[in-house]
Short mmCIF file of C-alpha atoms in Angstrom, two decimals:
data_model
loop_
_atom_site.label_atom_id
_atom_site.label_comp_id
_atom_site.label_asym_id
_atom_site.label_seq_id
_atom_site.Cartn_x
_atom_site.Cartn_y
_atom_site.Cartn_z
CA MET A 980 -7.94 35.99 47.14
CA ARG A 981 -6.26 33.24 47.25
CA TYR A 982 -3.69 31.55 49.55
CA CYS A 983 -2.01 28.54 49.50
CA LEU A 984 -0.33 27.04 52.73
CA ALA A 985 1.82 24.01 53.30
CA LEU A 986 2.02 22.15 56.63
CA ASP A 987 3.11 18.33 56.93
CA LEU A 988 1.64 15.37 58.83
CA VAL A 989 3.52 12.76 60.72
CA ASP A 990 5.13 10.78 58.20
CA ASP A 991 2.96 7.27 59.77
CA PRO A 992 0.35 6.03 57.05
CA THR A 993 -2.04 4.89 59.67
CA LEU A 994 -2.24 8.36 61.06
CA ILE A 995 -2.16 9.61 57.95
CA ALA A 996 -5.51 7.47 57.01
CA GLU A 997 -6.73 8.53 60.23
CA TYR A 998 -6.03 12.07 59.36
CA GLU A 999 -8.05 11.68 55.73
CA ARG A 1000 -11.16 10.52 57.41
CA TYR A 1001 -10.85 13.14 60.09
CA HIS A 1002 -11.41 15.76 56.67
CA GLN A 1003 -13.70 14.04 54.65
CA LYS A 1004 -16.28 15.16 57.62
CA ILE A 1005 -15.38 17.89 58.94
CA TRP A 1006 -17.19 18.75 62.35
CA PRO A 1007 -20.42 21.63 61.88
CA GLU A 1008 -18.97 24.15 64.21
CA ILE A 1009 -14.93 23.80 62.01
CA GLU A 1010 -16.94 24.25 58.87
CA ALA A 1011 -19.06 26.89 60.67
CA SER A 1012 -15.57 28.77 61.55
CA ILE A 1013 -13.51 28.66 58.41
CA ARG A 1014 -17.27 29.84 56.53
CA ASP A 1015 -17.70 32.61 58.66
CA SER A 1016 -14.38 33.63 59.16
CA GLY A 1017 -14.18 35.09 54.60
CA ILE A 1018 -12.68 31.96 53.44
CA THR A 1019 -15.41 31.03 50.31
CA ASP A 1020 -13.58 27.81 49.04
CA MET A 1021 -10.56 25.63 50.73
CA GLN A 1022 -9.33 22.75 49.21
CA ILE A 1023 -6.57 20.50 50.79
CA TYR A 1024 -4.35 18.55 49.27
CA ARG A 1025 -1.29 15.78 49.88
CA VAL A 1026 2.37 14.26 48.48
CA SER A 1027 3.27 11.99 50.90
CA ASN A 1028 3.47 13.03 53.99
CA ARG A 1029 3.04 16.83 52.93
CA LEU A 1030 -0.44 19.05 52.68
CA PHE A 1031 -1.03 22.01 50.54
CA MET A 1032 -3.56 24.29 50.80
CA ILE A 1033 -5.61 26.43 48.78
CA MET A 1034 -8.18 29.05 50.21
CA GLU A 1035 -10.57 30.90 48.44
CA THR A 1036 -11.87 34.31 50.33
CA ASN A 1037 -13.49 37.29 50.15
CA GLU A 1038 -13.09 40.43 50.76
CA THR A 1039 -14.05 40.23 54.93
CA PHE A 1040 -11.13 37.89 55.71
CA SER A 1041 -7.93 38.29 57.76
CA PHE A 1042 -5.72 36.22 58.63
CA ALA A 1043 -5.27 38.12 61.87
CA ALA A 1044 -9.15 38.13 62.29
CA LYS A 1045 -9.28 34.53 61.87
CA ALA A 1046 -6.81 33.88 64.97
CA GLU A 1047 -8.56 35.81 66.74
CA ALA A 1048 -11.93 34.49 66.19
CA ASP A 1049 -10.58 30.90 66.25
CA ALA A 1050 -8.51 31.43 69.83
CA GLN A 1051 -12.18 32.23 71.09
CA ASN A 1052 -13.83 28.70 69.67
CA PRO A 1053 -13.62 25.74 71.70
CA LYS A 1054 -13.99 23.71 69.76
CA VAL A 1055 -12.16 25.09 67.07
CA GLN A 1056 -8.71 24.70 69.96
CA GLU A 1057 -10.20 21.38 70.55
CA TRP A 1058 -10.22 20.88 66.53
CA GLU A 1059 -6.64 21.78 66.81
CA ARG A 1060 -5.27 19.89 69.38
CA LEU A 1061 -6.58 17.17 67.66
CA MET A 1062 -5.55 17.43 64.05
CA TRP A 1063 -2.37 18.76 65.39
CA GLN A 1064 -1.12 15.22 67.16
CA TYR A 1065 -1.05 14.35 63.30
CA GLN A 1066 0.21 17.42 62.19
CA GLN A 1067 3.71 18.65 62.34
CA ALA A 1068 5.55 21.95 61.62
CA LEU A 1069 7.49 22.59 58.72
CA PRO A 1070 10.98 22.16 59.09
CA ALA A 1071 11.59 26.44 58.45
CA ALA A 1072 8.57 27.10 60.79
CA LYS A 1073 8.38 29.09 63.69
CA PRO A 1074 7.43 27.50 66.81
CA GLY A 1075 4.01 27.74 67.59
CA GLU A 1076 3.72 28.09 63.43
CA LYS A 1077 0.89 24.95 61.84
CA TRP A 1078 0.42 26.12 58.20
CA MET A 1079 3.07 28.35 56.51
CA LEU A 1080 1.68 30.71 53.76
CA MET A 1081 3.63 29.63 50.62
CA GLU A 1082 5.05 32.73 48.28
CA ARG A 1083 3.81 32.49 44.40
CA ILE A 1084 7.03 32.01 42.55
CA PHE A 1085 5.09 32.23 38.84
CA ALA A 1086 1.70 32.50 36.98
CA LEU A 1087 0.85 32.03 33.45
#
């Protein structure tokens, strides 16, 4: 399955540069948690302060299972707290919601 998600960054060039540096080499525990959840490929793109994530997953992946595993993983929680310093919710996000699942509206 392929999922596309969006999120904004705080619109500050210094913070955006720091965020990108963290993503040049993510922590090994974070990569492991991503792969262990059934995500086989992940890419993040940026335009201005808007992020777009593409996730390819295998049949074992579920958002609920990933959220549950992340909640139990102290290193993932540490990473998420750190990243939230750079991120901001999209205008349509519910309280506490970060990455928002996008709806595909066209395919060729």
